[in-house]
């Protein structure tokens, strides 16, 4: 099992850090914290298979940013957070590779994204 922690970069539309690493096959406990103090924008954390970020993000525009883990392009989702919130998700790390993550609040993914590196 591995614990990963990621947060919004204060009130900026960015993740800190924007790169995470874990080994394939491990149970990942990922904690996301909305570190904003002033703006009311909500954030979440969505992990998807390679090259699926744009499509999943576009579909999320129709659901006010809500992404379902029933979506076969999606690996893990942290629920939408208001500023100050901390939420967790867990998932089994997929096969080795680079997996994009992003915030699915409409308009955020273009700036608010990063990569999970899964190693052997
Ligand atoms: Cu966001």
mmCIF file of N, CA, C and O in Angstrom, residues 16-101:
data_model
loop_
_atom_site.group_PDB
_atom_site.id
_atom_site.type_symbol
_atom_site.label_atom_id
_atom_site.label_comp_id
_atom_site.label_asym_id
_atom_site.label_seq_id
_atom_site.Cartn_x
_atom_site.Cartn_y
_atom_site.Cartn_z
ATOM 1 N N UNK A 16 -0.350 20.585 -6.982
ATOM 2 C CA UNK A 16 0.980 20.578 -6.384
ATOM 3 C C UNK A 16 1.117 19.317 -5.536
ATOM 4 O O UNK A 16 0.351 19.185 -4.558
ATOM 5 N N UNK A 17 2.005 18.378 -5.864
ATOM 6 C CA UNK A 17 2.833 18.391 -7.087
ATOM 7 C C UNK A 17 1.977 18.033 -8.302
ATOM 8 O O UNK A 17 0.839 17.598 -8.144
ATOM 9 N N UNK A 18 2.550 18.212 -9.499
ATOM 10 C CA UNK A 18 1.789 17.822 -10.693
ATOM 11 C C UNK A 18 2.311 16.521 -11.294
ATOM 12 O O UNK A 18 1.887 16.120 -12.378
ATOM 13 N N UNK A 19 3.223 15.865 -10.572
ATOM 14 C CA UNK A 19 3.655 14.520 -10.972
ATOM 15 C C UNK A 19 3.691 13.638 -9.734
ATOM 16 O O UNK A 19 4.185 14.052 -8.681
ATOM 17 N N UNK A 20 3.144 12.438 -9.879
ATOM 18 C CA UNK A 20 3.147 11.450 -8.806
ATOM 19 C C UNK A 20 3.728 10.158 -9.365
ATOM 20 O O UNK A 20 3.677 9.924 -10.574
ATOM 21 N N UNK A 21 4.258 9.324 -8.468
ATOM 22 C CA UNK A 21 4.842 8.051 -8.903
ATOM 23 C C UNK A 21 4.421 6.952 -7.934
ATOM 24 O O UNK A 21 4.356 7.169 -6.721
ATOM 25 N N UNK A 22 4.121 5.782 -8.486
ATOM 26 C CA UNK A 22 3.897 4.594 -7.652
ATOM 27 C C UNK A 22 4.244 3.361 -8.476
ATOM 28 O O UNK A 22 4.454 3.447 -9.682
ATOM 29 N N UNK A 23 4.295 2.221 -7.792
ATOM 30 C CA UNK A 23 4.589 0.959 -8.472
ATOM 31 C C UNK A 23 3.308 0.300 -8.948
ATOM 32 O O UNK A 23 2.266 0.405 -8.295
ATOM 33 N N UNK A 24 3.418 -0.403 -10.039
ATOM 34 C CA UNK A 24 2.258 -1.121 -10.574
ATOM 35 C C UNK A 24 1.742 -2.154 -9.573
ATOM 36 O O UNK A 24 2.532 -2.776 -8.849
ATOM 37 N N UNK A 25 0.441 -2.292 -9.505
ATOM 38 C CA UNK A 25 -0.175 -3.332 -8.684
ATOM 39 C C UNK A 25 -0.383 -2.981 -7.224
ATOM 40 O O UNK A 25 -1.075 -3.719 -6.523
ATOM 41 N N UNK A 26 0.182 -1.866 -6.756
ATOM 42 C CA UNK A 26 0.009 -1.527 -5.335
ATOM 43 C C UNK A 26 -1.370 -0.885 -5.118
ATOM 44 O O UNK A 26 -1.958 -0.288 -6.022
ATOM 45 N N UNK A 27 -1.852 -1.033 -3.882
ATOM 46 C CA UNK A 27 -3.064 -0.321 -3.490
ATOM 47 C C UNK A 27 -2.665 1.107 -3.140
ATOM 48 O O UNK A 27 -1.844 1.324 -2.245
ATOM 49 N N UNK A 28 -3.218 2.060 -3.869
ATOM 50 C CA UNK A 28 -2.888 3.469 -3.659
ATOM 51 C C UNK A 28 -4.016 4.128 -2.860
ATOM 52 O O UNK A 28 -5.186 4.028 -3.238
ATOM 53 N N UNK A 29 -3.648 4.768 -1.749
ATOM 54 C CA UNK A 29 -4.563 5.643 -1.017
ATOM 55 C C UNK A 29 -4.178 7.059 -1.419
ATOM 56 O O UNK A 29 -3.104 7.531 -1.038
ATOM 57 N N UNK A 30 -5.018 7.708 -2.174
ATOM 58 C CA UNK A 30 -4.694 9.058 -2.611
ATOM 59 C C UNK A 30 -5.578 10.063 -1.893
ATOM 60 O O UNK A 30 -6.801 9.925 -1.871
ATOM 61 N N UNK A 31 -4.938 11.059 -1.291
ATOM 62 C CA UNK A 31 -5.640 12.123 -0.588
ATOM 63 C C UNK A 31 -5.477 13.416 -1.381
ATOM 64 O O UNK A 31 -4.360 13.786 -1.755
ATOM 65 N N UNK A 32 -6.602 14.071 -1.629
ATOM 66 C CA UNK A 32 -6.575 15.367 -2.315
ATOM 67 C C UNK A 32 -7.100 16.444 -1.365
ATOM 68 O O UNK A 32 -8.126 16.272 -0.705
ATOM 69 N N UNK A 33 -6.376 17.553 -1.323
ATOM 70 C CA UNK A 33 -6.784 18.689 -0.496
ATOM 71 C C UNK A 33 -6.971 19.924 -1.372
ATOM 72 O O UNK A 33 -6.096 20.253 -2.188
ATOM 73 N N UNK A 34 -8.111 20.569 -1.204
ATOM 74 C CA UNK A 34 -8.360 21.845 -1.885
ATOM 75 C C UNK A 34 -7.758 22.938 -1.005
ATOM 76 O O UNK A 34 -8.322 23.274 0.043
ATOM 77 N N UNK A 35 -6.610 23.455 -1.442
ATOM 78 C CA UNK A 35 -5.858 24.404 -0.618
ATOM 79 C C UNK A 35 -6.218 25.855 -0.907
ATOM 80 O O UNK A 35 -5.530 26.769 -0.448
ATOM 81 N N UNK A 36 -7.312 26.075 -1.654
ATOM 82 C CA UNK A 36 -7.731 27.450 -1.928
ATOM 83 C C UNK A 36 -8.202 28.158 -0.669
ATOM 84 O O UNK A 36 -8.702 27.529 0.261
ATOM 85 N N UNK A 37 -8.018 29.477 -0.657
ATOM 86 C CA UNK A 37 -8.436 30.264 0.511
ATOM 87 C C UNK A 37 -9.432 31.359 0.148
ATOM 88 O O UNK A 37 -10.167 31.837 1.009
ATOM 89 N N UNK A 38 -9.451 31.773 -1.099
ATOM 90 C CA UNK A 38 -10.238 32.947 -1.463
ATOM 91 C C UNK A 38 -11.317 32.655 -2.497
ATOM 92 O O UNK A 38 -12.452 33.085 -2.341
ATOM 93 N N UNK A 39 -10.972 31.935 -3.550
ATOM 94 C CA UNK A 39 -11.921 31.709 -4.636
ATOM 95 C C UNK A 39 -12.834 30.535 -4.306
ATOM 96 O O UNK A 39 -12.443 29.613 -3.598
ATOM 97 N N UNK A 40 -14.044 30.568 -4.837
ATOM 98 C CA UNK A 40 -15.019 29.530 -4.485
ATOM 99 C C UNK A 40 -15.041 28.374 -5.482
ATOM 100 O O UNK A 40 -15.868 27.488 -5.364
ATOM 101 N N UNK A 41 -14.145 28.377 -6.476
ATOM 102 C CA UNK A 41 -14.132 27.291 -7.464
ATOM 103 C C UNK A 41 -13.918 25.947 -6.779
ATOM 104 O O UNK A 41 -13.128 25.830 -5.844
ATOM 105 N N UNK A 42 -14.651 24.938 -7.257
ATOM 106 C CA UNK A 42 -14.476 23.595 -6.716
ATOM 107 C C UNK A 42 -13.441 22.845 -7.552
ATOM 108 O O UNK A 42 -13.251 23.130 -8.734
ATOM 109 N N UNK A 43 -12.779 21.876 -6.896
ATOM 110 C CA UNK A 43 -11.795 21.049 -7.590
ATOM 111 C C UNK A 43 -11.998 19.583 -7.233
ATOM 112 O O UNK A 43 -12.499 19.265 -6.149
ATOM 113 N N UNK A 44 -11.530 18.724 -8.125
ATOM 114 C CA UNK A 44 -11.459 17.298 -7.814
ATOM 115 C C UNK A 44 -10.194 16.724 -8.454
ATOM 116 O O UNK A 44 -9.336 17.481 -8.941
ATOM 117 N N UNK A 45 -10.073 15.418 -8.430
ATOM 118 C CA UNK A 45 -8.907 14.733 -8.996
ATOM 119 C C UNK A 45 -9.426 13.500 -9.713
ATOM 120 O O UNK A 45 -10.083 12.660 -9.094
ATOM 121 N N UNK A 46 -9.160 13.440 -11.019
ATOM 122 C CA UNK A 46 -9.649 12.338 -11.856
ATOM 123 C C UNK A 46 -8.459 11.715 -12.564
ATOM 124 O O UNK A 46 -7.692 12.410 -13.240
ATOM 125 N N UNK A 47 -8.295 10.399 -12.408
ATOM 126 C CA UNK A 47 -7.206 9.662 -13.064
ATOM 127 C C UNK A 47 -7.798 8.837 -14.193
ATOM 128 O O UNK A 47 -8.768 8.091 -13.981
ATOM 129 N N UNK A 48 -7.214 8.977 -15.385
ATOM 130 C CA UNK A 48 -7.754 8.275 -16.557
ATOM 131 C C UNK A 48 -6.650 7.535 -17.297
ATOM 132 O O UNK A 48 -5.453 7.757 -17.051
ATOM 133 N N UNK A 49 -7.057 6.679 -18.229
ATOM 134 C CA UNK A 49 -6.102 5.966 -19.079
ATOM 135 C C UNK A 49 -5.469 6.939 -20.071
ATOM 136 O O UNK A 49 -6.042 8.004 -20.347
ATOM 137 N N UNK A 50 -4.279 6.575 -20.577
ATOM 138 C CA UNK A 50 -3.562 7.478 -21.487
ATOM 139 C C UNK A 50 -4.441 7.951 -22.651
ATOM 140 O O UNK A 50 -5.237 7.180 -23.192
ATOM 141 N N UNK A 51 -4.308 9.222 -22.977
ATOM 142 C CA UNK A 51 -4.991 9.865 -24.102
ATOM 143 C C UNK A 51 -6.512 10.004 -23.919
ATOM 144 O O UNK A 51 -7.214 10.253 -24.899
ATOM 145 N N UNK A 52 -7.010 9.858 -22.715
ATOM 146 C CA UNK A 52 -8.456 9.952 -22.494
ATOM 147 C C UNK A 52 -8.869 11.244 -21.788
ATOM 148 O O UNK A 52 -10.065 11.482 -21.593
ATOM 149 N N UNK A 53 -7.896 12.064 -21.396
ATOM 150 C CA UNK A 53 -8.239 13.224 -20.585
ATOM 151 C C UNK A 53 -9.197 14.176 -21.309
ATOM 152 O O UNK A 53 -10.218 14.590 -20.748
ATOM 153 N N UNK A 54 -8.890 14.520 -22.550
ATOM 154 C CA UNK A 54 -9.712 15.516 -23.254
ATOM 155 C C UNK A 54 -11.147 15.015 -23.414
ATOM 156 O O UNK A 54 -12.107 15.766 -23.217
ATOM 157 N N UNK A 55 -11.293 13.732 -23.763
ATOM 158 C CA UNK A 55 -12.637 13.193 -24.020
ATOM 159 C C UNK A 55 -13.449 13.115 -22.729
ATOM 160 O O UNK A 55 -14.632 13.485 -22.713
ATOM 161 N N UNK A 56 -12.827 12.648 -21.649
ATOM 162 C CA UNK A 56 -13.558 12.542 -20.386
ATOM 163 C C UNK A 56 -13.912 13.937 -19.885
ATOM 164 O O UNK A 56 -15.020 14.186 -19.399
ATOM 165 N N UNK A 57 -12.972 14.861 -20.035
ATOM 166 C CA UNK A 57 -13.225 16.232 -19.583
ATOM 167 C C UNK A 57 -14.362 16.864 -20.380
ATOM 168 O O UNK A 57 -15.222 17.555 -19.817
ATOM 169 N N UNK A 58 -14.392 16.616 -21.686
ATOM 170 C CA UNK A 58 -15.449 17.183 -22.517
ATOM 171 C C UNK A 58 -16.811 16.633 -22.101
ATOM 172 O O UNK A 58 -17.790 17.377 -22.000
ATOM 173 N N UNK A 59 -16.878 15.324 -21.840
ATOM 174 C CA UNK A 59 -18.150 14.736 -21.397
ATOM 175 C C UNK A 59 -18.582 15.296 -20.043
ATOM 176 O O UNK A 59 -19.779 15.436 -19.775
ATOM 177 N N UNK A 60 -17.601 15.628 -19.195
ATOM 178 C CA UNK A 60 -17.920 16.122 -17.857
ATOM 179 C C UNK A 60 -18.555 17.509 -17.893
ATOM 180 O O UNK A 60 -19.186 17.934 -16.915
ATOM 181 N N UNK A 61 -18.400 18.212 -19.012
ATOM 182 C CA UNK A 61 -19.055 19.523 -19.136
ATOM 183 C C UNK A 61 -20.564 19.381 -19.024
ATOM 184 O O UNK A 61 -21.256 20.286 -18.564
ATOM 185 N N UNK A 62 -21.084 18.204 -19.449
ATOM 186 C CA UNK A 62 -22.543 17.994 -19.462
ATOM 187 C C UNK A 62 -23.069 17.641 -18.073
ATOM 188 O O UNK A 62 -24.275 17.610 -17.857
ATOM 189 N N UNK A 63 -22.175 17.309 -17.155
ATOM 190 C CA UNK A 63 -22.590 16.845 -15.828
ATOM 191 C C UNK A 63 -22.015 17.744 -14.733
ATOM 192 O O UNK A 63 -21.818 17.302 -13.598
ATOM 193 N N UNK A 64 -21.726 18.992 -15.089
ATOM 194 C CA UNK A 64 -21.161 19.960 -14.135
ATOM 195 C C UNK A 64 -19.887 19.437 -13.482
ATOM 196 O O UNK A 64 -19.618 19.703 -12.306
ATOM 197 N N UNK A 65 -19.127 18.677 -14.251
ATOM 198 C CA UNK A 65 -17.831 18.225 -13.764
ATOM 199 C C UNK A 65 -17.836 16.882 -13.078
ATOM 200 O O UNK A 65 -16.777 16.367 -12.732
ATOM 201 N N UNK A 66 -19.007 16.301 -12.883
ATOM 202 C CA UNK A 66 -19.059 15.015 -12.181
ATOM 203 C C UNK A 66 -18.635 13.897 -13.133
ATOM 204 O O UNK A 66 -19.132 13.794 -14.251
ATOM 205 N N UNK A 67 -17.697 13.074 -12.676
ATOM 206 C CA UNK A 67 -17.189 11.943 -13.463
ATOM 207 C C UNK A 67 -17.479 10.664 -12.686
ATOM 208 O O UNK A 67 -17.265 10.603 -11.474
ATOM 209 N N UNK A 68 -17.952 9.644 -13.389
ATOM 210 C CA UNK A 68 -18.296 8.370 -12.744
ATOM 211 C C UNK A 68 -17.161 7.364 -12.893
ATOM 212 O O UNK A 68 -16.529 7.267 -13.947
ATOM 213 N N UNK A 69 -16.929 6.586 -11.843
ATOM 214 C CA UNK A 69 -15.931 5.520 -11.957
ATOM 215 C C UNK A 69 -16.473 4.350 -12.778
ATOM 216 O O UNK A 69 -15.736 3.420 -13.083
ATOM 217 N N UNK A 70 -17.769 4.381 -13.143
ATOM 218 C CA UNK A 70 -18.299 3.360 -14.049
ATOM 219 C C UNK A 70 -17.790 3.567 -15.473
ATOM 220 O O UNK A 70 -17.893 2.670 -16.309
ATOM 221 N N UNK A 71 -17.256 4.745 -15.750
ATOM 222 C CA UNK A 71 -16.711 5.063 -17.067
ATOM 223 C C UNK A 71 -15.431 4.246 -17.276
ATOM 224 O O UNK A 71 -14.492 4.344 -16.481
ATOM 225 N N UNK A 72 -15.379 3.448 -18.336
ATOM 226 C CA UNK A 72 -14.242 2.534 -18.540
ATOM 227 C C UNK A 72 -12.941 3.273 -18.863
ATOM 228 O O UNK A 72 -11.871 2.684 -18.826
ATOM 229 N N UNK A 73 -13.020 4.561 -19.149
ATOM 230 C CA UNK A 73 -11.799 5.352 -19.410
ATOM 231 C C UNK A 73 -11.191 5.889 -18.121
ATOM 232 O O UNK A 73 -10.099 6.442 -18.123
ATOM 233 N N UNK A 74 -11.947 5.730 -17.022
ATOM 234 C CA UNK A 74 -11.583 6.347 -15.744
ATOM 235 C C UNK A 74 -11.036 5.300 -14.786
ATOM 236 O O UNK A 74 -11.608 4.216 -14.640
ATOM 237 N N UNK A 75 -9.928 5.612 -14.102
ATOM 238 C CA UNK A 75 -9.328 4.703 -13.119
ATOM 239 C C UNK A 75 -9.776 5.058 -11.708
ATOM 240 O O UNK A 75 -10.087 4.173 -10.914
ATOM 241 N N UNK A 76 -9.780 6.332 -11.366
ATOM 242 C CA UNK A 76 -10.117 6.743 -9.999
ATOM 243 C C UNK A 76 -10.616 8.182 -10.017
ATOM 244 O O UNK A 76 -10.225 8.977 -10.881
ATOM 245 N N UNK A 77 -11.475 8.486 -9.037
ATOM 246 C CA UNK A 77 -12.052 9.830 -8.932
ATOM 247 C C UNK A 77 -12.124 10.235 -7.466
ATOM 248 O O UNK A 77 -12.571 9.448 -6.630
ATOM 249 N N UNK A 78 -11.697 11.446 -7.175
ATOM 250 C CA UNK A 78 -11.965 12.061 -5.872
ATOM 251 C C UNK A 78 -13.147 13.004 -6.079
ATOM 252 O O UNK A 78 -13.184 13.758 -7.055
ATOM 253 N N UNK A 79 -14.116 12.960 -5.168
ATOM 254 C CA UNK A 79 -15.308 13.799 -5.300
ATOM 255 C C UNK A 79 -14.949 15.282 -5.320
ATOM 256 O O UNK A 79 -13.899 15.677 -4.820
ATOM 257 N N UNK A 80 -15.863 16.080 -5.857
ATOM 258 C CA UNK A 80 -15.668 17.532 -5.898
ATOM 259 C C UNK A 80 -15.482 18.095 -4.487
ATOM 260 O O UNK A 80 -16.241 17.767 -3.575
ATOM 261 N N UNK A 81 -14.476 18.940 -4.355
ATOM 262 C CA UNK A 81 -14.145 19.549 -3.062
ATOM 263 C C UNK A 81 -14.361 21.052 -3.098
ATOM 264 O O UNK A 81 -14.002 21.718 -4.076
ATOM 265 N N UNK A 82 -14.916 21.576 -2.008
ATOM 266 C CA UNK A 82 -14.919 23.023 -1.797
ATOM 267 C C UNK A 82 -13.612 23.404 -1.111
ATOM 268 O O UNK A 82 -12.903 22.540 -0.581
ATOM 269 N N UNK A 83 -13.302 24.702 -1.106
ATOM 270 C CA UNK A 83 -12.020 25.109 -0.510
ATOM 271 C C UNK A 83 -11.931 24.622 0.926
ATOM 272 O O UNK A 83 -12.900 24.686 1.682
ATOM 273 N N UNK A 84 -10.751 24.110 1.257
ATOM 274 C CA UNK A 84 -10.513 23.586 2.590
ATOM 275 C C UNK A 84 -10.819 22.111 2.755
ATOM 276 O O UNK A 84 -10.391 21.497 3.727
ATOM 277 N N UNK A 85 -11.561 21.526 1.802
ATOM 278 C CA UNK A 85 -11.932 20.108 1.928
ATOM 279 C C UNK A 85 -10.747 19.188 1.632
ATOM 280 O O UNK A 85 -9.869 19.520 0.822
ATOM 281 N N UNK A 86 -10.793 18.021 2.254
ATOM 282 C CA UNK A 86 -9.837 16.949 1.978
ATOM 283 C C UNK A 86 -10.633 15.678 1.730
ATOM 284 O O UNK A 86 -11.508 15.333 2.529
ATOM 285 N N UNK A 87 -10.343 15.002 0.612
ATOM 286 C CA UNK A 87 -11.077 13.777 0.262
ATOM 287 C C UNK A 87 -10.084 12.713 -0.180
ATOM 288 O O UNK A 87 -8.989 13.025 -0.628
ATOM 289 N N UNK A 88 -10.522 11.466 -0.087
ATOM 290 C CA UNK A 88 -9.624 10.364 -0.419
ATOM 291 C C UNK A 88 -10.267 9.419 -1.417
ATOM 292 O O UNK A 88 -11.482 9.292 -1.471
ATOM 293 N N UNK A 89 -9.417 8.742 -2.182
ATOM 294 C CA UNK A 89 -9.876 7.641 -3.019
ATOM 295 C C UNK A 89 -8.823 6.549 -2.948
ATOM 296 O O UNK A 89 -7.702 6.789 -2.505
ATOM 297 N N UNK A 90 -9.188 5.342 -3.319
ATOM 298 C CA UNK A 90 -8.191 4.283 -3.442
ATOM 299 C C UNK A 90 -8.408 3.519 -4.728
ATOM 300 O O UNK A 90 -9.522 3.417 -5.237
ATOM 301 N N UNK A 91 -7.288 2.999 -5.240
ATOM 302 C CA UNK A 91 -7.343 2.240 -6.492
ATOM 303 C C UNK A 91 -6.093 1.375 -6.571
ATOM 304 O O UNK A 91 -5.102 1.641 -5.874
ATOM 305 N N UNK A 92 -6.174 0.358 -7.401
ATOM 306 C CA UNK A 92 -5.002 -0.477 -7.669
ATOM 307 C C UNK A 92 -4.232 0.159 -8.819
ATOM 308 O O UNK A 92 -4.807 0.451 -9.874
ATOM 309 N N UNK A 93 -2.936 0.365 -8.618
ATOM 310 C CA UNK A 93 -2.129 1.015 -9.657
ATOM 311 C C UNK A 93 -2.142 0.161 -10.929
ATOM 312 O O UNK A 93 -1.895 -1.043 -10.880
ATOM 313 N N UNK A 94 -2.442 0.802 -12.057
ATOM 314 C CA UNK A 94 -2.557 0.082 -13.338
ATOM 315 C C UNK A 94 -1.178 -0.367 -13.857
ATOM 316 O O UNK A 94 -0.166 -0.144 -13.197
ATOM 317 N N UNK A 95 -1.139 -1.017 -15.015
ATOM 318 C CA UNK A 95 0.149 -1.437 -15.601
ATOM 319 C C UNK A 95 1.096 -0.252 -15.784
ATOM 320 O O UNK A 95 0.653 0.901 -15.869
ATOM 321 N N UNK A 96 2.411 -0.543 -15.848
ATOM 322 C CA UNK A 96 3.388 0.547 -15.983
ATOM 323 C C UNK A 96 3.054 1.480 -17.147
ATOM 324 O O UNK A 96 2.627 1.029 -18.209
ATOM 325 N N UNK A 97 3.263 2.773 -16.904
ATOM 326 C CA UNK A 97 2.986 3.768 -17.930
ATOM 327 C C UNK A 97 2.736 5.115 -17.291
ATOM 328 O O UNK A 97 2.836 5.259 -16.069
ATOM 329 N N UNK A 98 2.415 6.093 -18.127
ATOM 330 C CA UNK A 98 2.123 7.446 -17.660
ATOM 331 C C UNK A 98 0.626 7.708 -17.823
ATOM 332 O O UNK A 98 0.094 7.628 -18.937
ATOM 333 N N UNK A 99 -0.023 8.020 -16.712
ATOM 334 C CA UNK A 99 -1.478 8.191 -16.699
ATOM 335 C C UNK A 99 -1.815 9.632 -16.347
ATOM 336 O O UNK A 99 -1.367 10.148 -15.316
ATOM 337 N N UNK A 100 -2.640 10.282 -17.174
ATOM 338 C CA UNK A 100 -2.985 11.673 -16.874
ATOM 339 C C UNK A 100 -4.032 11.787 -15.768
ATOM 340 O O UNK A 100 -4.928 10.942 -15.664
ATOM 341 N N UNK A 101 -3.871 12.827 -14.956
ATOM 342 C CA UNK A 101 -4.942 13.190 -14.022
ATOM 343 C C UNK A 101 -5.271 14.658 -14.214
ATOM 344 O O UNK A 101 -4.451 15.434 -14.738
#
